């Protein structure tokens, strides 16, 4: 399904490098996979993964809602056509003004702390509330992205539920929803399903519940030897668990999920050009015209991204360290990767960069942000470059 090298060549020739290229068909296929495996679940795309407005519109047209974490994301979701009723919002460390403003947007707000519940009640932001819970279950590809358990700043712990209920009683609030998000790039179906099972148990502590959100985290495999998340199994067991839950409640409860990466990661590549070469007695460096200011995942989490040479397919493979143009030694895209040795002006494709790529990019070192290009289903290229700061609030 991926368009492959030809269209990437064309993108590099037409727009130059560095450039992010996204394939619409891949995004649509991922959305359809979610519908297939989770047919009765509202999917809210975690737009932090990739908030390009054009990408947001593609996802919205697949019948998917939005998950936002800031007033800027709420504004952008609205701009991209998401209705408030299809938008949810969760955020730790909010100011009172931000919380009031998010509440007035009409989106479903998952309150992250006792402080937020207190503020909600005191400022009379609404009669109904939804709570983000930390059930002590966490998972993910790196400690930085595990969002359940004692080291996580997110959510209301199970021990704090009695206090949460006391505050909601004080202000006459009804808890109609609960939500969790255990972490990001979860590849183990068992742990994901365990968190579902435990949340359904916890749900029984809230008599007025109409809505349960199981968060995001559905993983994709980055490295060739990495196993895939068994989505078929997750979908099947999820259905059994949620159906049994509804039956035991004797009334209807709606379910939601908030995947980000799963929808966009594999659609995107960052194309960069080789501009330098250098050898130490430890590494053969190849320098490119991009850096961690444009794709931070290797520098920040040690993440693996497949890298191909678009200009060269023959030659012996040797260990290559690909370095960026930012003034820090940690500015690397790969260390001692076995590949055909690139030459100056070769174009390299850094794959699976559609999630947390551009959306985490910055102007560090005063480099411009890379351009973004969309490959339509028909194979046409379109410049969809985006200036995020226009929406930041
Ligand atoms: N819901 C909430 C409340 C979240 O905090 C997140 C991600 C998601 C949903 C979506 O998670 P996903 O389905 O994309 O795994 N920058 C890191 C990932 C950070 C994710 C933060 N929260 C990375 O590049 O791996």
mmCIF file of C-alpha atoms and ligand atoms in Angstrom:
data_model
loop_
_atom_site.group_PDB
_atom_site.id
_atom_site.type_symbol
_atom_site.label_atom_id
_atom_site.label_comp_id
_atom_site.label_asym_id
_atom_site.label_seq_id
_atom_site.Cartn_x
_atom_site.Cartn_y
_atom_site.Cartn_z
ATOM 1 C CA UNK A 1 0.000 0.000 0.000
ATOM 2 C CA UNK A 2 2.908 2.357 0.696
ATOM 3 C CA UNK A 3 3.746 4.322 -2.437
ATOM 4 C CA UNK A 4 7.427 3.653 -2.050
ATOM 5 C CA UNK A 5 10.437 5.294 -3.484
ATOM 6 C CA UNK A 6 9.214 6.875 -6.698
ATOM 7 C CA UNK A 7 6.898 9.371 -5.073
ATOM 8 C CA UNK A 8 9.488 10.156 -2.416
ATOM 9 C CA UNK A 9 12.014 10.954 -5.166
ATOM 10 C CA UNK A 10 9.491 13.290 -6.703
ATOM 11 C CA UNK A 11 8.820 14.965 -3.350
ATOM 12 C CA UNK A 12 12.539 15.523 -2.743
ATOM 13 C CA UNK A 13 13.006 16.914 -6.260
ATOM 14 C CA UNK A 14 9.973 19.175 -6.122
ATOM 15 C CA UNK A 15 10.260 20.514 -2.587
ATOM 16 C CA UNK A 16 13.877 19.910 -1.626
ATOM 17 C CA UNK A 17 14.951 18.545 1.751
ATOM 18 C CA UNK A 18 14.359 18.387 4.654
ATOM 19 C CA UNK A 19 10.705 17.584 4.049
ATOM 20 C CA UNK A 20 8.077 15.446 5.759
ATOM 21 C CA UNK A 21 6.021 13.382 3.327
ATOM 22 C CA UNK A 22 2.732 11.789 4.421
ATOM 23 C CA UNK A 23 0.710 9.201 2.519
ATOM 24 C CA UNK A 24 -3.034 9.735 2.760
ATOM 25 C CA UNK A 25 -3.841 6.115 1.903
ATOM 26 C CA UNK A 26 -1.836 4.817 4.850
ATOM 27 C CA UNK A 27 -3.690 7.115 7.280
ATOM 28 C CA UNK A 28 -7.063 6.052 5.877
ATOM 29 C CA UNK A 29 -6.155 2.366 6.037
ATOM 30 C CA UNK A 30 -5.151 2.700 9.706
ATOM 31 C CA UNK A 31 -8.441 4.432 10.531
ATOM 32 C CA UNK A 32 -10.334 1.631 8.812
ATOM 33 C CA UNK A 33 -8.380 -0.978 10.762
ATOM 34 C CA UNK A 34 -9.527 0.694 13.970
ATOM 35 C CA UNK A 35 -13.156 0.653 12.855
ATOM 36 C CA UNK A 36 -12.836 -3.000 11.933
ATOM 37 C CA UNK A 37 -11.419 -4.058 15.289
ATOM 38 C CA UNK A 38 -13.349 -1.619 17.523
ATOM 39 C CA UNK A 39 -16.690 -1.223 15.722
ATOM 40 C CA UNK A 40 -18.713 0.223 18.600
ATOM 41 C CA UNK A 41 -16.074 2.482 20.069
ATOM 42 C CA UNK A 42 -15.810 6.233 19.519
ATOM 43 C CA UNK A 43 -12.273 6.881 18.277
ATOM 44 C CA UNK A 44 -10.780 10.232 19.257
ATOM 45 C CA UNK A 45 -7.494 10.867 17.463
ATOM 46 C CA UNK A 46 -4.784 12.139 19.859
ATOM 47 C CA UNK A 47 -3.849 15.116 17.720
ATOM 48 C CA UNK A 48 -0.546 15.696 19.513
ATOM 49 C CA UNK A 49 0.845 12.886 17.337
ATOM 50 C CA UNK A 50 0.466 15.011 14.216
ATOM 51 C CA UNK A 51 -1.583 18.169 14.232
ATOM 52 C CA UNK A 52 -1.228 19.250 10.628
ATOM 53 C CA UNK A 53 -4.718 20.610 9.733
ATOM 54 C CA UNK A 54 -4.808 18.727 6.428
ATOM 55 C CA UNK A 55 -4.045 15.442 8.226
ATOM 56 C CA UNK A 56 -6.690 16.280 10.836
ATOM 57 C CA UNK A 57 -9.276 16.735 8.075
ATOM 58 C CA UNK A 58 -8.390 13.378 6.501
ATOM 59 C CA UNK A 59 -8.861 11.693 9.869
ATOM 60 C CA UNK A 60 -12.103 13.539 10.621
ATOM 61 C CA UNK A 61 -13.531 12.400 7.289
ATOM 62 C CA UNK A 62 -12.970 8.827 8.449
ATOM 63 C CA UNK A 63 -15.574 9.449 11.167
ATOM 64 C CA UNK A 64 -13.043 9.971 13.920
ATOM 65 C CA UNK A 65 -13.134 12.618 16.675
ATOM 66 C CA UNK A 66 -10.255 14.509 18.292
ATOM 67 C CA UNK A 67 -8.418 14.334 21.594
ATOM 68 C CA UNK A 68 -6.803 17.608 22.660
ATOM 69 C CA UNK A 69 -4.463 18.532 25.506
ATOM 70 C CA UNK A 70 -4.242 22.317 25.307
ATOM 71 C CA UNK A 71 -6.325 25.324 24.343
ATOM 72 C CA UNK A 72 -4.210 25.562 21.180
ATOM 73 C CA UNK A 73 -5.147 22.013 20.189
ATOM 74 C CA UNK A 74 -8.812 22.710 20.961
ATOM 75 C CA UNK A 75 -8.705 25.754 18.672
ATOM 76 C CA UNK A 76 -7.005 23.769 15.933
ATOM 77 C CA UNK A 77 -9.470 20.862 16.238
ATOM 78 C CA UNK A 78 -12.328 23.325 15.774
ATOM 79 C CA UNK A 79 -10.575 24.893 12.789
ATOM 80 C CA UNK A 80 -10.187 21.421 11.230
ATOM 81 C CA UNK A 81 -13.943 20.894 11.547
ATOM 82 C CA UNK A 82 -14.216 18.614 14.591
ATOM 83 C CA UNK A 83 -17.436 19.227 16.499
ATOM 84 C CA UNK A 84 -17.165 19.868 20.233
ATOM 85 C CA UNK A 85 -19.281 16.775 20.915
ATOM 86 C CA UNK A 86 -16.647 14.678 19.117
ATOM 87 C CA UNK A 87 -13.731 16.240 20.985
ATOM 88 C CA UNK A 88 -12.258 15.285 24.334
ATOM 89 C CA UNK A 89 -9.683 17.064 26.430
ATOM 90 C CA UNK A 90 -7.285 15.881 29.134
ATOM 91 C CA UNK A 91 -4.436 17.800 30.673
ATOM 92 C CA UNK A 92 -2.344 17.881 33.829
ATOM 93 C CA UNK A 93 -1.200 21.163 35.407
ATOM 94 C CA UNK A 94 -3.879 23.451 34.021
ATOM 95 C CA UNK A 95 -4.471 26.977 35.207
ATOM 96 C CA UNK A 96 -8.002 27.827 36.348
ATOM 97 C CA UNK A 97 -8.403 30.053 33.313
ATOM 98 C CA UNK A 98 -7.394 27.225 30.978
ATOM 99 C CA UNK A 99 -9.771 24.785 32.651
ATOM 100 C CA UNK A 100 -12.666 27.258 32.466
ATOM 101 C CA UNK A 101 -11.903 27.965 28.839
ATOM 102 C CA UNK A 102 -11.667 24.260 27.948
ATOM 103 C CA UNK A 103 -14.984 23.646 29.760
ATOM 104 C CA UNK A 104 -16.711 26.386 27.788
ATOM 105 C CA UNK A 105 -15.593 24.794 24.495
ATOM 106 C CA UNK A 106 -18.208 22.059 24.965
ATOM 107 C CA UNK A 107 -15.623 19.281 24.612
ATOM 108 C CA UNK A 108 -15.704 16.366 27.054
ATOM 109 C CA UNK A 109 -13.185 17.250 29.780
ATOM 110 C CA UNK A 110 -11.449 14.485 31.743
ATOM 111 C CA UNK A 111 -10.357 16.047 35.027
ATOM 112 C CA UNK A 112 -6.822 15.029 35.936
ATOM 113 C CA UNK A 113 -6.546 15.836 39.657
ATOM 114 C CA UNK A 114 -8.419 16.603 42.865
ATOM 115 C CA UNK A 115 -7.420 20.238 42.367
ATOM 116 C CA UNK A 116 -9.129 20.293 38.984
ATOM 117 C CA UNK A 117 -12.320 18.754 40.439
ATOM 118 C CA UNK A 118 -12.287 21.382 43.190
ATOM 119 C CA UNK A 119 -11.849 24.191 40.649
ATOM 120 C CA UNK A 120 -14.596 22.731 38.460
ATOM 121 C CA UNK A 121 -17.006 22.673 41.404
ATOM 122 C CA UNK A 122 -16.061 26.050 42.861
ATOM 123 C CA UNK A 123 -16.307 27.817 39.503
ATOM 124 C CA UNK A 124 -19.496 25.896 38.623
ATOM 125 C CA UNK A 125 -18.116 24.806 35.239
ATOM 126 C CA UNK A 126 -20.826 22.181 34.769
ATOM 127 C CA UNK A 127 -22.890 19.589 36.660
ATOM 128 C CA UNK A 128 -21.313 16.532 35.041
ATOM 129 C CA UNK A 129 -17.666 15.519 35.221
ATOM 130 C CA UNK A 130 -15.400 12.857 33.850
ATOM 131 C CA UNK A 131 -12.248 11.771 35.706
ATOM 132 C CA UNK A 132 -8.884 10.639 34.408
ATOM 133 C CA UNK A 133 -7.709 7.753 36.583
ATOM 134 C CA UNK A 134 -4.281 6.329 37.280
ATOM 135 C CA UNK A 135 -4.970 2.710 38.136
ATOM 136 C CA UNK A 136 -1.330 1.834 38.749
ATOM 137 C CA UNK A 137 -0.969 0.099 35.372
ATOM 138 C CA UNK A 138 1.555 1.618 33.000
ATOM 139 C CA UNK A 139 3.236 0.558 29.760
ATOM 140 C CA UNK A 140 5.094 2.072 26.844
ATOM 141 C CA UNK A 141 8.285 2.168 24.816
ATOM 142 C CA UNK A 142 10.233 4.382 27.242
ATOM 143 C CA UNK A 143 9.959 5.583 30.858
ATOM 144 C CA UNK A 144 9.095 9.081 29.578
ATOM 145 C CA UNK A 145 5.871 7.866 28.011
ATOM 146 C CA UNK A 146 4.542 5.494 30.695
ATOM 147 C CA UNK A 147 1.569 7.333 32.125
ATOM 148 C CA UNK A 148 0.192 4.913 34.735
ATOM 149 C CA UNK A 149 1.788 3.928 38.021
ATOM 150 C CA UNK A 150 3.459 5.727 40.934
ATOM 151 C CA UNK A 151 5.985 7.604 38.790
ATOM 152 C CA UNK A 152 3.362 9.195 36.587
ATOM 153 C CA UNK A 153 2.103 12.733 37.114
ATOM 154 C CA UNK A 154 -1.191 11.917 35.402
ATOM 155 C CA UNK A 155 -4.627 11.088 36.696
ATOM 156 C CA UNK A 156 -6.357 10.486 39.997
ATOM 157 C CA UNK A 157 -5.090 7.390 41.810
ATOM 158 C CA UNK A 158 -7.498 4.692 42.965
ATOM 159 C CA UNK A 159 -6.643 5.624 46.573
ATOM 160 C CA UNK A 160 -7.900 9.157 45.884
ATOM 161 C CA UNK A 161 -11.280 8.088 44.516
ATOM 162 C CA UNK A 162 -13.065 8.489 47.916
ATOM 163 C CA UNK A 163 -11.722 12.048 48.182
ATOM 164 C CA UNK A 164 -12.712 12.742 44.569
ATOM 165 C CA UNK A 165 -16.258 11.565 45.364
ATOM 166 C CA UNK A 166 -16.337 13.705 48.489
ATOM 167 C CA UNK A 167 -15.489 16.803 46.420
ATOM 168 C CA UNK A 168 -18.028 15.961 43.734
ATOM 169 C CA UNK A 169 -20.689 15.460 46.468
ATOM 170 C CA UNK A 170 -19.824 18.802 48.043
ATOM 171 C CA UNK A 171 -20.510 20.597 44.774
ATOM 172 C CA UNK A 172 -23.375 18.373 43.613
ATOM 173 C CA UNK A 173 -21.424 17.042 40.615
ATOM 174 C CA UNK A 174 -22.232 13.760 38.875
ATOM 175 C CA UNK A 175 -19.330 11.606 37.690
ATOM 176 C CA UNK A 176 -20.579 10.443 34.309
ATOM 177 C CA UNK A 177 -17.268 9.439 32.760
ATOM 178 C CA UNK A 178 -13.913 7.899 33.539
ATOM 179 C CA UNK A 179 -10.798 7.751 31.392
ATOM 180 C CA UNK A 180 -7.288 6.322 31.517
ATOM 181 C CA UNK A 181 -4.231 6.309 29.290
ATOM 182 C CA UNK A 182 -1.546 3.849 30.373
ATOM 183 C CA UNK A 183 1.241 4.958 28.050
ATOM 184 C CA UNK A 184 2.430 5.113 24.491
ATOM 185 C CA UNK A 185 3.442 2.508 21.912
ATOM 186 C CA UNK A 186 2.082 -0.438 23.816
ATOM 187 C CA UNK A 187 2.917 -3.623 21.902
ATOM 188 C CA UNK A 188 1.794 -6.106 24.548
ATOM 189 C CA UNK A 189 -1.879 -6.981 24.075
ATOM 190 C CA UNK A 190 -2.028 -8.579 27.528
ATOM 191 C CA UNK A 191 -1.146 -5.430 29.449
ATOM 192 C CA UNK A 192 -3.491 -3.290 27.371
ATOM 193 C CA UNK A 193 -6.350 -5.733 27.996
ATOM 194 C CA UNK A 194 -5.513 -5.910 31.685
ATOM 195 C CA UNK A 195 -5.920 -2.140 31.926
ATOM 196 C CA UNK A 196 -9.299 -2.452 30.181
ATOM 197 C CA UNK A 197 -10.423 -5.161 32.583
ATOM 198 C CA UNK A 198 -9.342 -3.182 35.650
ATOM 199 C CA UNK A 199 -10.999 0.023 34.404
ATOM 200 C CA UNK A 200 -14.268 -1.851 33.932
ATOM 201 C CA UNK A 201 -13.976 -3.074 37.524
ATOM 202 C CA UNK A 202 -13.251 0.441 38.773
ATOM 203 C CA UNK A 203 -16.236 1.713 36.780
ATOM 204 C CA UNK A 204 -18.534 -0.101 39.204
ATOM 205 C CA UNK A 205 -17.588 2.458 41.869
ATOM 206 C CA UNK A 206 -19.368 5.198 39.882
ATOM 207 C CA UNK A 207 -23.152 4.659 39.802
ATOM 208 C CA UNK A 208 -23.930 7.444 37.285
ATOM 209 C CA UNK A 209 -21.415 6.429 34.647
ATOM 210 C CA UNK A 210 -22.409 6.754 30.987
ATOM 211 C CA UNK A 211 -18.981 6.884 29.358
ATOM 212 C CA UNK A 212 -15.640 5.050 29.628
ATOM 213 C CA UNK A 213 -12.519 6.070 27.686
ATOM 214 C CA UNK A 214 -9.628 3.608 27.512
ATOM 215 C CA UNK A 215 -7.043 6.093 26.211
ATOM 216 C CA UNK A 216 -4.526 5.591 23.435
ATOM 217 C CA UNK A 217 -1.211 3.800 23.259
ATOM 218 C CA UNK A 218 -1.820 1.263 20.484
ATOM 219 C CA UNK A 219 1.688 0.569 19.213
ATOM 220 C CA UNK A 220 3.296 0.067 15.832
ATOM 221 C CA UNK A 221 6.556 -1.770 15.254
ATOM 222 C CA UNK A 222 9.478 0.473 14.341
ATOM 223 C CA UNK A 223 12.405 -1.951 14.165
ATOM 224 C CA UNK A 224 12.358 -4.954 11.803
ATOM 225 C CA UNK A 225 12.635 -7.508 14.612
ATOM 226 C CA UNK A 226 10.027 -5.786 16.803
ATOM 227 C CA UNK A 227 6.774 -7.697 17.289
ATOM 228 C CA UNK A 228 3.448 -6.211 16.205
ATOM 229 C CA UNK A 229 0.601 -5.438 18.569
ATOM 230 C CA UNK A 230 -1.978 -8.201 18.090
ATOM 231 C CA UNK A 231 -4.821 -5.840 17.264
ATOM 232 C CA UNK A 232 -7.154 -8.653 16.307
ATOM 233 C CA UNK A 233 -6.815 -10.155 19.775
ATOM 234 C CA UNK A 234 -7.194 -6.770 21.483
ATOM 235 C CA UNK A 235 -10.340 -6.050 19.467
ATOM 236 C CA UNK A 236 -11.864 -9.451 20.100
ATOM 237 C CA UNK A 237 -11.234 -9.522 23.849
ATOM 238 C CA UNK A 238 -12.168 -5.865 24.207
ATOM 239 C CA UNK A 239 -15.556 -6.646 22.697
ATOM 240 C CA UNK A 240 -16.130 -9.577 25.057
ATOM 241 C CA UNK A 241 -15.133 -7.539 28.129
ATOM 242 C CA UNK A 242 -17.187 -4.474 27.258
ATOM 243 C CA UNK A 243 -20.278 -6.483 26.260
ATOM 244 C CA UNK A 244 -20.177 -8.404 29.543
ATOM 245 C CA UNK A 245 -19.795 -5.103 31.384
ATOM 246 C CA UNK A 246 -22.837 -3.556 29.704
ATOM 247 C CA UNK A 247 -24.874 -6.628 30.467
ATOM 248 C CA UNK A 248 -23.894 -6.546 34.128
ATOM 249 C CA UNK A 249 -24.820 -2.852 34.331
ATOM 250 C CA UNK A 250 -28.181 -3.446 32.708
ATOM 251 C CA UNK A 251 -27.982 -0.183 30.730
ATOM 252 C CA UNK A 252 -26.074 1.435 27.935
ATOM 253 C CA UNK A 253 -22.583 2.814 28.453
ATOM 254 C CA UNK A 254 -20.540 4.329 25.623
ATOM 255 C CA UNK A 255 -16.876 3.532 25.053
ATOM 256 C CA UNK A 256 -14.039 5.564 23.564
ATOM 257 C CA UNK A 257 -10.339 5.269 22.739
ATOM 258 C CA UNK A 258 -7.695 7.871 21.926
ATOM 259 C CA UNK A 259 -5.025 6.465 19.607
ATOM 260 C CA UNK A 260 -2.535 8.893 18.083
ATOM 261 C CA UNK A 261 0.557 7.138 16.786
ATOM 262 C CA UNK A 262 -1.325 4.148 15.380
ATOM 263 C CA UNK A 263 -3.161 6.358 12.883
ATOM 264 C CA UNK A 264 -0.297 8.445 11.536
ATOM 265 C CA UNK A 265 3.155 6.996 12.373
ATOM 266 C CA UNK A 266 3.567 4.744 9.358
ATOM 267 C CA UNK A 267 2.206 7.297 6.915
ATOM 268 C CA UNK A 268 5.130 9.682 7.320
ATOM 269 C CA UNK A 269 8.772 9.889 6.263
ATOM 270 C CA UNK A 270 11.332 12.605 6.823
ATOM 271 C CA UNK A 271 13.551 13.092 3.764
ATOM 272 C CA UNK A 272 16.999 14.523 4.461
ATOM 273 C CA UNK A 273 20.126 15.057 2.349
ATOM 274 C CA UNK A 274 23.654 13.954 3.071
ATOM 275 C CA UNK A 275 25.835 17.043 3.387
ATOM 276 C CA UNK A 276 28.961 15.816 5.207
ATOM 277 C CA UNK A 277 31.073 12.810 6.159
ATOM 278 C CA UNK A 278 33.576 12.301 8.931
ATOM 279 C CA UNK A 279 35.382 9.359 10.531
ATOM 280 C CA UNK A 280 36.586 8.882 14.100
ATOM 281 C CA UNK A 281 38.207 5.716 15.374
ATOM 282 C CA UNK A 282 34.754 4.714 16.674
ATOM 283 C CA UNK A 283 32.239 5.799 14.058
ATOM 284 C CA UNK A 284 31.730 6.571 10.403
ATOM 285 C CA UNK A 285 29.566 9.696 10.593
ATOM 286 C CA UNK A 286 27.294 10.871 7.839
ATOM 287 C CA UNK A 287 25.993 14.414 8.372
ATOM 288 C CA UNK A 288 22.536 15.414 7.118
ATOM 289 C CA UNK A 289 20.673 18.710 6.729
ATOM 290 C CA UNK A 290 18.197 18.048 9.559
ATOM 291 C CA UNK A 291 18.465 17.293 13.250
ATOM 292 C CA UNK A 292 16.666 16.518 16.465
ATOM 293 C CA UNK A 293 14.903 19.854 16.114
ATOM 294 C CA UNK A 294 12.964 18.191 13.271
ATOM 295 C CA UNK A 295 12.695 14.603 14.546
ATOM 296 C CA UNK A 296 13.596 14.242 18.210
ATOM 297 C CA UNK A 297 12.622 10.625 18.841
ATOM 298 C CA UNK A 298 16.080 9.065 18.620
ATOM 299 C CA UNK A 299 17.719 11.791 20.724
ATOM 300 C CA UNK A 300 14.956 11.806 23.330
ATOM 301 C CA UNK A 301 14.029 8.118 23.663
ATOM 302 C CA UNK A 302 16.734 6.284 21.709
ATOM 303 C CA UNK A 303 13.964 5.338 19.277
ATOM 304 C CA UNK A 304 14.694 3.317 16.189
ATOM 305 C CA UNK A 305 13.470 4.537 12.798
ATOM 306 C CA UNK A 306 14.149 2.569 9.612
ATOM 307 C CA UNK A 307 16.411 4.592 7.301
ATOM 308 C CA UNK A 308 16.800 3.958 3.566
ATOM 309 C CA UNK A 309 19.006 5.519 0.955
ATOM 310 C CA UNK A 310 16.794 6.845 -1.814
ATOM 311 C CA UNK A 311 19.700 7.576 -4.141
ATOM 312 C CA UNK A 312 21.687 4.362 -3.839
ATOM 313 C CA UNK A 313 20.612 0.763 -3.658
ATOM 314 C CA UNK A 314 23.909 -1.041 -4.303
ATOM 315 C CA UNK A 315 27.104 -1.350 -2.364
ATOM 316 C CA UNK A 316 28.455 -3.176 0.651
ATOM 317 C CA UNK A 317 26.786 -2.500 3.987
ATOM 318 C CA UNK A 318 28.840 -0.976 6.766
ATOM 319 C CA UNK A 319 28.032 0.575 10.182
ATOM 320 C CA UNK A 320 27.001 4.210 9.704
ATOM 321 C CA UNK A 321 26.179 6.837 12.326
ATOM 322 C CA UNK A 322 23.781 9.445 10.982
ATOM 323 C CA UNK A 323 24.259 12.838 12.593
ATOM 324 C CA UNK A 324 22.179 15.992 12.356
ATOM 325 C CA UNK A 325 23.071 19.672 12.036
ATOM 326 C CA UNK A 326 22.178 20.729 15.598
ATOM 327 C CA UNK A 327 24.985 21.750 17.950
ATOM 328 C CA UNK A 328 24.721 18.845 20.383
ATOM 329 C CA UNK A 329 26.510 15.507 20.305
ATOM 330 C CA UNK A 330 23.250 13.676 20.980
ATOM 331 C CA UNK A 331 21.879 14.936 17.686
ATOM 332 C CA UNK A 332 21.860 11.559 15.950
ATOM 333 C CA UNK A 333 19.261 9.663 13.941
ATOM 334 C CA UNK A 334 20.992 6.265 14.095
ATOM 335 C CA UNK A 335 24.177 4.847 15.609
ATOM 336 C CA UNK A 336 26.291 2.245 13.800
ATOM 337 C CA UNK A 337 23.386 1.265 11.573
ATOM 338 C CA UNK A 338 24.326 -1.350 8.956
ATOM 339 C CA UNK A 339 23.617 0.267 5.610
ATOM 340 C CA UNK A 340 25.097 1.056 2.223
ATOM 341 C CA UNK A 341 27.491 3.893 2.820
ATOM 342 C CA UNK A 342 25.777 7.121 1.713
ATOM 343 C CA UNK A 343 27.625 9.679 -0.434
ATOM 344 C CA UNK A 344 27.267 13.460 -0.475
ATOM 345 C CA UNK A 345 23.885 14.635 -1.845
ATOM 346 C CA UNK A 346 22.219 11.266 -1.368
ATOM 347 C CA UNK A 347 18.684 11.544 -0.032
ATOM 348 C CA UNK A 348 17.867 9.429 3.022
ATOM 349 C CA UNK A 349 14.346 8.426 4.018
ATOM 350 C CA UNK A 350 13.655 8.226 7.742
ATOM 351 C CA UNK A 351 10.544 6.058 7.940
ATOM 352 C CA UNK A 352 7.672 5.834 10.423
ATOM 353 C CA UNK A 353 8.055 9.509 11.239
ATOM 354 C CA UNK A 354 4.411 10.527 10.858
ATOM 355 C CA UNK A 355 3.746 10.554 14.620
ATOM 356 C CA UNK A 356 5.583 12.789 17.086
ATOM 357 C CA UNK A 357 7.836 13.973 14.255
ATOM 358 C CA UNK A 358 6.809 17.398 13.022
ATOM 359 C CA UNK A 359 4.532 17.902 16.023
ATOM 360 C CA UNK A 360 7.593 17.838 18.320
ATOM 361 C CA UNK A 361 9.764 19.940 15.994
ATOM 362 C CA UNK A 362 11.150 23.280 17.118
ATOM 363 C CA UNK A 363 13.179 26.193 15.856
ATOM 364 C CA UNK A 364 16.123 25.214 18.091
ATOM 365 C CA UNK A 365 19.370 26.641 16.691
ATOM 366 C CA UNK A 366 17.075 28.932 14.651
ATOM 367 C CA UNK A 367 16.530 26.448 11.883
ATOM 368 C CA UNK A 368 13.272 26.745 9.977
ATOM 369 C CA UNK A 369 10.655 24.034 10.437
ATOM 370 C CA UNK A 370 10.635 21.457 7.638
ATOM 371 C CA UNK A 371 7.970 21.563 4.938
ATOM 372 C CA UNK A 372 5.185 19.019 4.961
ATOM 373 C CA UNK A 373 3.852 17.362 1.825
ATOM 374 C CA UNK A 374 0.850 15.105 1.358
ATOM 375 C CA UNK A 375 0.677 12.294 -1.193
ATOM 376 C CA UNK A 376 -2.990 11.917 -2.114
ATOM 377 C CA UNK A 377 -4.620 8.574 -2.873
ATOM 378 C CA UNK A 378 -4.093 9.292 -6.573
ATOM 379 C CA UNK A 379 -0.389 9.911 -5.951
ATOM 380 C CA UNK A 380 -0.521 13.707 -6.313
ATOM 381 C CA UNK A 381 1.749 15.811 -4.134
ATOM 382 C CA UNK A 382 0.469 18.800 -2.199
ATOM 383 C CA UNK A 383 2.374 21.204 0.006
ATOM 384 C CA UNK A 384 0.493 21.208 3.339
ATOM 385 C CA UNK A 385 3.140 23.080 5.332
ATOM 386 C CA UNK A 386 1.851 24.375 8.625
ATOM 387 C CA UNK A 387 2.967 27.046 11.081
ATOM 388 C CA UNK A 388 1.836 25.672 14.470
ATOM 389 C CA UNK A 389 2.571 28.893 16.365
ATOM 390 C CA UNK A 390 -0.440 30.521 14.662
ATOM 391 C CA UNK A 391 -2.671 28.348 16.856
ATOM 392 C CA UNK A 392 -0.609 28.154 20.032
ATOM 393 C CA UNK A 393 -2.431 29.784 22.951
HETATM 394 N N1 LIG B 1 -4.283 10.048 25.251
HETATM 395 C C1 LIG B 1 -3.508 10.706 26.116
HETATM 396 C C2 LIG B 1 -4.104 11.262 27.328
HETATM 397 C C3 LIG B 1 -2.128 10.830 25.873
HETATM 398 O O1 LIG B 1 -1.355 11.474 26.748
HETATM 399 C C4 LIG B 1 -1.573 10.275 24.690
HETATM 400 C C5 LIG B 1 -0.139 10.387 24.396
HETATM 401 C C6 LIG B 1 -2.442 9.615 23.799
HETATM 402 C C7 LIG B 1 -3.786 9.517 24.112
HETATM 403 C C8 LIG B 1 -1.969 9.007 22.512
HETATM 404 O O2 LIG B 1 -0.982 8.056 22.664
HETATM 405 P P1 LIG B 1 -0.524 7.189 21.401
HETATM 406 O O3 LIG B 1 -1.748 6.440 20.899
HETATM 407 O O4 LIG B 1 -0.031 8.120 20.347
HETATM 408 O O5 LIG B 1 0.510 6.299 21.902
HETATM 409 N N2 LIG B 1 6.392 11.718 22.113
HETATM 410 C C9 LIG B 1 6.287 10.300 22.417
HETATM 411 C C10 LIG B 1 4.860 9.900 22.677
HETATM 412 C C11 LIG B 1 4.182 10.686 23.757
HETATM 413 C C12 LIG B 1 2.739 10.358 23.945
HETATM 414 C C13 LIG B 1 2.082 11.252 24.935
HETATM 415 N N3 LIG B 1 0.702 10.992 25.146
HETATM 416 C C14 LIG B 1 6.921 9.495 21.288
HETATM 417 O O6 LIG B 1 7.421 10.061 20.328
HETATM 418 O O7 LIG B 1 6.952 8.276 21.357
#
